[in-house]
Every structure is written in C-alpha cells, then in structure tokens.
Short mmCIF file of C-alpha atoms and ligand atoms in Angstrom, two decimals:
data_model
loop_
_atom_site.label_atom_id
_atom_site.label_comp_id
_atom_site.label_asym_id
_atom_site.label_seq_id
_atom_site.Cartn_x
_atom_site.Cartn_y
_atom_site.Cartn_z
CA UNK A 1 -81.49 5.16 10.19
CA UNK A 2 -83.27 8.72 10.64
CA UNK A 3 -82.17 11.54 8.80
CA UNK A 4 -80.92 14.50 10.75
CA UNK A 5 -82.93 17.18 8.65
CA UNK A 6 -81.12 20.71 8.44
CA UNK A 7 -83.41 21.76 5.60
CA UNK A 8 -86.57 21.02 8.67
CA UNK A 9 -84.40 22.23 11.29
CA UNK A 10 -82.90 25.56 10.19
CA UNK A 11 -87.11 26.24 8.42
CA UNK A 12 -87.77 26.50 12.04
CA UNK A 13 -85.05 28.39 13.29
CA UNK A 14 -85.36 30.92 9.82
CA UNK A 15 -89.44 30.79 11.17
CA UNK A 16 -88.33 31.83 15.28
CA UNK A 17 -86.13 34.27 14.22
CA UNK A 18 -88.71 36.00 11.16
CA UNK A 19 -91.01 36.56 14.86
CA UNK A 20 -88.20 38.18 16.73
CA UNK A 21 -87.49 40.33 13.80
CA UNK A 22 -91.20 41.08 13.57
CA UNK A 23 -91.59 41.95 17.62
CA UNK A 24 -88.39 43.42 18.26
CA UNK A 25 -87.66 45.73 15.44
CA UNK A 26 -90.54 45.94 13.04
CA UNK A 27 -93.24 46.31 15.43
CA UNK A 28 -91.34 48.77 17.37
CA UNK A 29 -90.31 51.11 14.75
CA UNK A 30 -86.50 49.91 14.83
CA UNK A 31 -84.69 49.40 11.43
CA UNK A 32 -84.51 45.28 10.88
CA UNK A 33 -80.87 43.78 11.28
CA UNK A 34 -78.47 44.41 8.46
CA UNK A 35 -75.91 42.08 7.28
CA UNK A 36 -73.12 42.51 4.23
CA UNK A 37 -71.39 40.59 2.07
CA UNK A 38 -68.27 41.10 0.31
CA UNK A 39 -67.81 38.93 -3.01
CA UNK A 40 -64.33 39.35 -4.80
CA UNK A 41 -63.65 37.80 -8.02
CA UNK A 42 -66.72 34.85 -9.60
CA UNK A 43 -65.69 31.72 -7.34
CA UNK A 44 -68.60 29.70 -8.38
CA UNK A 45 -68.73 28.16 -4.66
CA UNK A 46 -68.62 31.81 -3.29
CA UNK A 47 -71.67 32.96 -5.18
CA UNK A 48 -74.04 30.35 -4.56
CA UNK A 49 -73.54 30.36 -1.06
CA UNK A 50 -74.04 34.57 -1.42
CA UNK A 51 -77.08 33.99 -3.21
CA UNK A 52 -78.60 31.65 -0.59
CA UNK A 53 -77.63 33.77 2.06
CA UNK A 54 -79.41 36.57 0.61
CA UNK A 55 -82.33 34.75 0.04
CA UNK A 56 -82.61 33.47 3.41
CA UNK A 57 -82.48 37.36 4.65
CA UNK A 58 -85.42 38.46 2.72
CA UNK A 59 -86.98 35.59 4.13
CA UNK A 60 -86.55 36.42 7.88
CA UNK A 61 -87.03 40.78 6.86
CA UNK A 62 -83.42 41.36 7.00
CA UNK A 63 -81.91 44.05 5.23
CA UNK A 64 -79.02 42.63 2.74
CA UNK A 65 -76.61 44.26 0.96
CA UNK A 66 -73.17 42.46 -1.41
CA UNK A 67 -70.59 44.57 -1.92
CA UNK A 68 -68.66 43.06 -5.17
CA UNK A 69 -65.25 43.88 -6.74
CA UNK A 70 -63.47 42.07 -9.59
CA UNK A 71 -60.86 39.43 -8.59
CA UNK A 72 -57.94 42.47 -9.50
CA UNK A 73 -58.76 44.20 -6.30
CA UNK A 74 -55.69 45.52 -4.35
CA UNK A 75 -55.60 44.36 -0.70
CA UNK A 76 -55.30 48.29 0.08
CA UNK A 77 -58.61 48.67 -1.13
CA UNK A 78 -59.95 45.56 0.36
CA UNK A 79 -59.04 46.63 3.57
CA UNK A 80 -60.60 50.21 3.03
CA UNK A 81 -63.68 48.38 2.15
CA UNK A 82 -63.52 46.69 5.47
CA UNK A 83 -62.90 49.77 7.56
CA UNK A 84 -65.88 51.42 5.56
CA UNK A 85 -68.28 49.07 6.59
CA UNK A 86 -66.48 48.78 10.27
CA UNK A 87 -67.50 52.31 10.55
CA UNK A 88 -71.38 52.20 8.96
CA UNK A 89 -73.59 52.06 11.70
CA UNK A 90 -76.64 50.92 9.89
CA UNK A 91 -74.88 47.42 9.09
CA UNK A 92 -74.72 45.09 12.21
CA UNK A 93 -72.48 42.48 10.83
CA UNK A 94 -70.81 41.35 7.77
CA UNK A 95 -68.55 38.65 5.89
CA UNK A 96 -65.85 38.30 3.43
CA UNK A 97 -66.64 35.55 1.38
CA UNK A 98 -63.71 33.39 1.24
CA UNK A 99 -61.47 32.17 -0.74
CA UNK A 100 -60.10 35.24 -1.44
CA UNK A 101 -57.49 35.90 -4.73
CA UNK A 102 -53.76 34.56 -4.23
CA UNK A 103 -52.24 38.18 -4.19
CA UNK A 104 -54.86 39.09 -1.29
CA UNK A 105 -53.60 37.53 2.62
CA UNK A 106 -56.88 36.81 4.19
CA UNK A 107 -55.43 36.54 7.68
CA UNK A 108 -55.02 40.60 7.13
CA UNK A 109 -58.30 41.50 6.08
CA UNK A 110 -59.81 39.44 8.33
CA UNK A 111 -57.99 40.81 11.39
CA UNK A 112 -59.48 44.41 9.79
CA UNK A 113 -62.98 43.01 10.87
CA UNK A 114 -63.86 44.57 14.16
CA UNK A 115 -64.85 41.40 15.84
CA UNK A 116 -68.37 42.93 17.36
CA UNK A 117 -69.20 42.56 13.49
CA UNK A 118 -67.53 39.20 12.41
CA UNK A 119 -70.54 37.34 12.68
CA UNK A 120 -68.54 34.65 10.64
CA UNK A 121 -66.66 34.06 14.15
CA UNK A 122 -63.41 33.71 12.04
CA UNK A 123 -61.60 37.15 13.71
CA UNK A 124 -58.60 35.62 15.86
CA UNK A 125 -60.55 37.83 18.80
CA UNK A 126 -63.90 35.38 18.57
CA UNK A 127 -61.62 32.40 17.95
CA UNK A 128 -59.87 33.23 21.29
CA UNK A 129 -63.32 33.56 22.99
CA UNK A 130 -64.66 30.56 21.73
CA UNK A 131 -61.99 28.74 22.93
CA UNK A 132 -62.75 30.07 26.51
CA UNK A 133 -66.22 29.46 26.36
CA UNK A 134 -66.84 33.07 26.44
CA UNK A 135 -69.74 35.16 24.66
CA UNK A 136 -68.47 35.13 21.00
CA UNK A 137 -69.60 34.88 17.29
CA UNK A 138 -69.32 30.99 16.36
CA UNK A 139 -68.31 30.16 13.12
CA UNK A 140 -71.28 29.15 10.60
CA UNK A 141 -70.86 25.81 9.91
CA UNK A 142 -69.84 24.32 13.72
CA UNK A 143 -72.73 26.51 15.02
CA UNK A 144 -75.07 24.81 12.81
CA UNK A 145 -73.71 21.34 13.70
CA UNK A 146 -74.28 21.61 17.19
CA UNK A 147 -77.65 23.16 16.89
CA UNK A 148 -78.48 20.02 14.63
CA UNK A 149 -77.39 18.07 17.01
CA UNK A 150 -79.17 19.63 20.01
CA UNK A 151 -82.23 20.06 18.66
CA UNK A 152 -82.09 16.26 17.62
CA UNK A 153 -81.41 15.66 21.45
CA UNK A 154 -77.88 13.57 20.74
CA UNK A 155 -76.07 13.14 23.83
CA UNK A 156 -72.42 14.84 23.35
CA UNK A 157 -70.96 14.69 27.06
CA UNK A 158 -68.73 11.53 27.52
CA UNK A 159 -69.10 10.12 23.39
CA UNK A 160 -66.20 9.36 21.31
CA UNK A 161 -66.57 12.24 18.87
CA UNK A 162 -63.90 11.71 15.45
CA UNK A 163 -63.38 15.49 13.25
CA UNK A 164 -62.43 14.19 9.72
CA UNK A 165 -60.05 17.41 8.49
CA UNK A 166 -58.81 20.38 10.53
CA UNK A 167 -59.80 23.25 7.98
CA UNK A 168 -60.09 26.94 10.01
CA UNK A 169 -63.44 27.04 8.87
CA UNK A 170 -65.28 23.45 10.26
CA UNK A 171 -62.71 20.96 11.65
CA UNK A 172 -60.70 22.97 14.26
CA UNK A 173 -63.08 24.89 15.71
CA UNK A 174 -66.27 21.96 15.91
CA UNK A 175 -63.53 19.74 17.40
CA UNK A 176 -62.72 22.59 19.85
CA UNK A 177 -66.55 23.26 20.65
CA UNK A 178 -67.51 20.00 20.92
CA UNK A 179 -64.65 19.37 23.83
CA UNK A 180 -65.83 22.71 25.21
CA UNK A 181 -67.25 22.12 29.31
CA UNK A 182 -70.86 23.15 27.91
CA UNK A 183 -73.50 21.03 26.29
CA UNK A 184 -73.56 20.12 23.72
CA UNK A 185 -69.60 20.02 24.40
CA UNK A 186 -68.11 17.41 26.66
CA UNK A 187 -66.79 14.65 24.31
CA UNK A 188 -63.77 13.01 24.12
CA UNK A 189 -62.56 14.61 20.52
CA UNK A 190 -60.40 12.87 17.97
CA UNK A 191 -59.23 15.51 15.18
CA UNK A 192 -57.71 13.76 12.02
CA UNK A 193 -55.97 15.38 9.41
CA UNK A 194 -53.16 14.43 6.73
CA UNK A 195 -50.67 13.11 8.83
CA UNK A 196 -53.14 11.27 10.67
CA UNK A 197 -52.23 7.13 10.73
CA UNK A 198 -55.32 4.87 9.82
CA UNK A 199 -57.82 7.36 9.60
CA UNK A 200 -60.23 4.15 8.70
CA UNK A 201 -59.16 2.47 12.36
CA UNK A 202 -60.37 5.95 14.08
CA UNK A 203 -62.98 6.70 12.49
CA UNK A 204 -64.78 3.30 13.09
CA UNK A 205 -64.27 3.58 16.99
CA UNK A 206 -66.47 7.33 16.57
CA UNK A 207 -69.75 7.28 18.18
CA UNK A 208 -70.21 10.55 16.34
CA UNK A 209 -68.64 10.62 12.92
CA UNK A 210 -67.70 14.55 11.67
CA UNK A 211 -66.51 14.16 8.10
CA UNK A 212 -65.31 18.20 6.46
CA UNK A 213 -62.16 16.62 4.46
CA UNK A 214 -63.24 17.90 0.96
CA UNK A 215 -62.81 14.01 -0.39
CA UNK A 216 -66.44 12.74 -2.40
CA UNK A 217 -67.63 9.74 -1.04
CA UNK A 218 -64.10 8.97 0.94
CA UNK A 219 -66.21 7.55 3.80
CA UNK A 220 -67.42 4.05 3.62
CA UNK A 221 -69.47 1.48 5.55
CA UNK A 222 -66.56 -0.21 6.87
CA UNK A 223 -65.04 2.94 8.34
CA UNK A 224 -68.51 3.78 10.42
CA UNK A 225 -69.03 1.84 13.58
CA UNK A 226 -72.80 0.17 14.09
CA UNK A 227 -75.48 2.67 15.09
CA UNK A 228 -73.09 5.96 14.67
CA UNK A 229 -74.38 9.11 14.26
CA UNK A 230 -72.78 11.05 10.70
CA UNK A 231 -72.54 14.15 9.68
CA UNK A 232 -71.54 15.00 6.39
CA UNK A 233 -70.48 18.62 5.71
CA UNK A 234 -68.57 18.00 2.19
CA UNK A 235 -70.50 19.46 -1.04
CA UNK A 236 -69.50 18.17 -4.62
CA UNK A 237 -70.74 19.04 -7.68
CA UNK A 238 -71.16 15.24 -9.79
CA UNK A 239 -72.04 15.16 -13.21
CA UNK A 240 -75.60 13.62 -13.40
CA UNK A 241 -77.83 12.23 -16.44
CA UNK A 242 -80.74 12.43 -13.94
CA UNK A 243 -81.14 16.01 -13.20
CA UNK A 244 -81.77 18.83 -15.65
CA UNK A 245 -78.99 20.73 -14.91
CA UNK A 246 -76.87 18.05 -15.04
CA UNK A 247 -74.90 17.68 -11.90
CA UNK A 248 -75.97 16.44 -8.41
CA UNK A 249 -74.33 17.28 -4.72
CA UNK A 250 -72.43 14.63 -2.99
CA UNK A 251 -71.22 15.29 0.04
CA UNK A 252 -67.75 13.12 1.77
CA UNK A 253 -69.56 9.97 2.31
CA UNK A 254 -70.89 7.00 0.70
CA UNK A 255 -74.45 7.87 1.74
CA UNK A 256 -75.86 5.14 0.18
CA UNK A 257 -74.09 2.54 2.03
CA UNK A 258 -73.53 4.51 5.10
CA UNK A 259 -76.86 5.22 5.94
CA UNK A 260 -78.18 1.55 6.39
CA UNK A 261 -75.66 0.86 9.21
CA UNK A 262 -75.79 4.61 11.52
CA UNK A 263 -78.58 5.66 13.70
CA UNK A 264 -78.48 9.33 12.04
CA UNK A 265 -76.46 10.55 9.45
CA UNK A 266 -77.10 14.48 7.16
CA UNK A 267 -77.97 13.99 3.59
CA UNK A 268 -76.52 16.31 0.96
CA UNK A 269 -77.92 18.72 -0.21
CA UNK A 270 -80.72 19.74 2.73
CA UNK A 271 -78.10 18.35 5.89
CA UNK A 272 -75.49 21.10 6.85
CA UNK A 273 -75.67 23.28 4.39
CA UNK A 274 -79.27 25.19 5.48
CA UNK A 275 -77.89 25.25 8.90
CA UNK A 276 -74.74 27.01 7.99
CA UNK A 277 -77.01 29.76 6.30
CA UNK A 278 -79.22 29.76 9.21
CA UNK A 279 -76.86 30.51 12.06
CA UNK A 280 -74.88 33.08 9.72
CA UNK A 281 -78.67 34.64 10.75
CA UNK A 282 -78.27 34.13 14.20
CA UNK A 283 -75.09 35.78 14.61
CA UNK A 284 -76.67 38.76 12.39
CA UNK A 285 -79.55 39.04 14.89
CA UNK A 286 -77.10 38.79 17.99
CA UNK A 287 -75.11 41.59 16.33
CA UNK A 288 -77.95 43.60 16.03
CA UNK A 289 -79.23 43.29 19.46
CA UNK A 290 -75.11 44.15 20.39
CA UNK A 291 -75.51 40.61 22.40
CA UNK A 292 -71.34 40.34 21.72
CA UNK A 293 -69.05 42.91 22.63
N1 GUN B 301 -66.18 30.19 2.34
C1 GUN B 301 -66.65 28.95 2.62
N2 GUN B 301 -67.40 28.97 3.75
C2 GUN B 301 -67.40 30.25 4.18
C3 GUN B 301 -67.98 30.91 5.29
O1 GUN B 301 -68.66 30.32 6.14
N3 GUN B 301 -67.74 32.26 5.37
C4 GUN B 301 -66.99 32.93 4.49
N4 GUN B 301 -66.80 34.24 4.66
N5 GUN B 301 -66.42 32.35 3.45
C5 GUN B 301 -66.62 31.02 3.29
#
C-alpha cells in the first residue's frame, strides 16, 4: 500500500504557485490575487476550514480578507454582501462558506455570485461548463482529487470508478469529471447514493474507490476489491485519549484495515483535505489572471 499524500502534493502545488505569484504580480508591480470569504453564523466545520484557507494565502502572498456576520443575517443583506463584493474590483474571487442558516436559501445567494468570481465552481453557470468540458471554475474538493490522482500518475480512462454519495459539493460533480472525455476523465462511473441496492456488492467491483458519504469508518475491507486505489474525503471529529486536544480525524473508511489490501488509499487528516485548500488557490490565481470568463 502507498499513501497518496495531499499534505506532499498540494506543499508543491502551494510552492509552484508562491513563484507565479512572485513573477507575475510581485515582481511586476501588480497587486497579488485577492480572495474573500464570507462566514455566517460559528459552524465549527466552517471556521476551521476559513482559518486554513487563510493560512494557506499568506503562505502563497495572497491577499485575504473574511467578511463575517452573525447567524441572524437577513438573506437581503446576504445578497447585498454578494453584489458588494461582485462589484469590488480589487477582489478576484470569493466564497460563501456553506452551510448557510435554515432561514437563508443558498441556491439564491449562490446564483448572486457572478460566476467569473465563484472560484468555488458551485454557480449553476460553472456547473453547466464543467459538464461540457468547457473552461470553468471546478469545485474544490473534485479538483483536488483529480490533481491527486494525476500527479500520482493513476490511469482513469477505461477503470471502473465507484462515487460513494452524490452531495453537490464532491459526489456529483467528481463522478461527472471523472466520466468527462479528458484525462484524467474517461472511466466508467458508478454514483451510489441512498437508494442505491448493495452498495457493499458495487463498491467491491471499483478499481477506484471514491468514498464522500459523511458515514465514519462505513467502508470496510470486505467492501474494497484487491489492489484498489481509495480515496477517502470524509472528516470526523473522534474523541481520543491519545491526543491533547482530545479528539482525532477519521475519515469514511476503516483505514486501518483498508489500507493493507489497496494499492493507494488518502489518510485523514493530510489526504484530501490540503488539496481542497490548495485548488481553492488555483481557482483564485486563474481568477486573477481572468483565465475564466
Ligand atoms: N462547505 C464545505 N465545503 C465547502 C466548500 O468547498 N466551499 C464552501 N463555500 N463551503 C463549503
């Protein structure tokens, strides 16, 4: 078993991109890319991954800037603060951290967005492109998959490829990338969700194993077929006697078991996470160089 290291991986990528910012902007008296994030409300989810995002800006000389209201906010006013920073020229892309409150629809704010800034790729404009195979913002956490993949050098075109949950976020659109006529792209996809029959059964027949169902641990050994590649995109918080803050993250498989029979598999923490936060960059720099229209 080898480990398919997003931690390594998106290092690099956080490392190419520092140099563009350094040769393309810096060096040539042009302000650095911008990006914004807008935090409603103290999901504890939604402000770690803020903080590392804004961490990993400072790290490549971004400019970053969190916009935060309390969880009250009227969706009038969300939407204001979308069509203010629509309108800002100085900031190249931003996000709305999701989820958002109950009484907010975030299909409305999120069509707001104007899609050459929705470098989350979840506007239904980039969506549409993506399916197309047309220049587009991808969404975070698929992006990140198949760079992982790619820069591992795993063969895509022709594999048995099984998507383990069909959130708007990861399932739908990697399953719809990875079926894309591009490379990587060109599998044979299998997307399961909850009316799916013997998930187990289809799973095991994967040469390529996706797992984003939100379950801890809910893969096992006997649902992973010999030699399979896995990637685990599921974060849990587990109460742990081992560390001193007391929890640990778990992601949706049985790692432990798991790993001994695939040929690569993500761990978590340091597998997709990193490369989530690293091609949120991407799209950032792509904005700023007005690669998408
Ligand atoms: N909530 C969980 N993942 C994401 C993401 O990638 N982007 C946004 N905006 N919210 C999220």
């Amino acid at each position: 078993m080898k480990l398919l290291d997003g931690k390594l991986i998106a290092d690099q990528i956080k490392t190419e991109i520092a140099t563009e910012v350094k040769e393309q902007f810096l060096d040539k008296g042009i302000e650095p890319p911008h990006i914004a994030a807008v935090l409603v409300g103290e999901d504890p989810a939604s402000l770690t991954y803020v903080a590392s995002k804004e961490k990993a800006c400072h790290e490549v000389g971004f400019v970053s800037s969190v916009y935060r209201y309390p969880a009250n906010i009227t969706q009038e006013k969300l939407l204001e603060v979308v069509d203010f920073l629509n309108a800002d020229n100085e900031i190249d892309g931003f996000i709305v951290q999701l989820p958002l409150p109950d009484h907010i629809d975030e299909h409305v704010i999120i069509e707001r967005i104007d899609p050459r800034k929705d470098i989350d790729g979840f506007h239904p404009v980039n969506l549409g492109k993506m399916v197309l195979n047309l220049p587009c913002f991808l969404p975070a956490t698929p992006y990140g998959i198949i760079t992982l993949l790619e820069r591992y050098n795993i063969e895509t075109a022709g594999k048995n490829i099984v998507v383990l949950g069909r959130s708007h976020i990861v399932g739908t659109p990697v399953s719809i990338l990875l079926s894309r006529k591009s490379n990587p792209g060109n599998a044979t996809v299998t997307l399961c969700h909850s009316y799916s029959k013997d998930i187990p059964a289809i799973a095991a027949r994967a040469d390529i194993l996706i797992v984003a169902m939100g379950k801890q641990g809910f893969v096992t050994a006997d649902m992973v077929k010999q030699d399979a590649v896995v990637i685990d995109v599921g974060v849990h918080r587990v109460p742990s006697t081992e560390t001193k803050s007391g929890f640990r993250l778990m992601g949706d498989v049985d790692f432990d078991r798991v790993s001994r029979k695939c040929s690569y598999i993500t761990p978590v923490p340091g597998g997709v996470g990193p490369m989530t936060i690293v091609s949120l960059l991407r799209n950032t720099l792509r904005a700023a160089k007005k690669e998408v229209n």
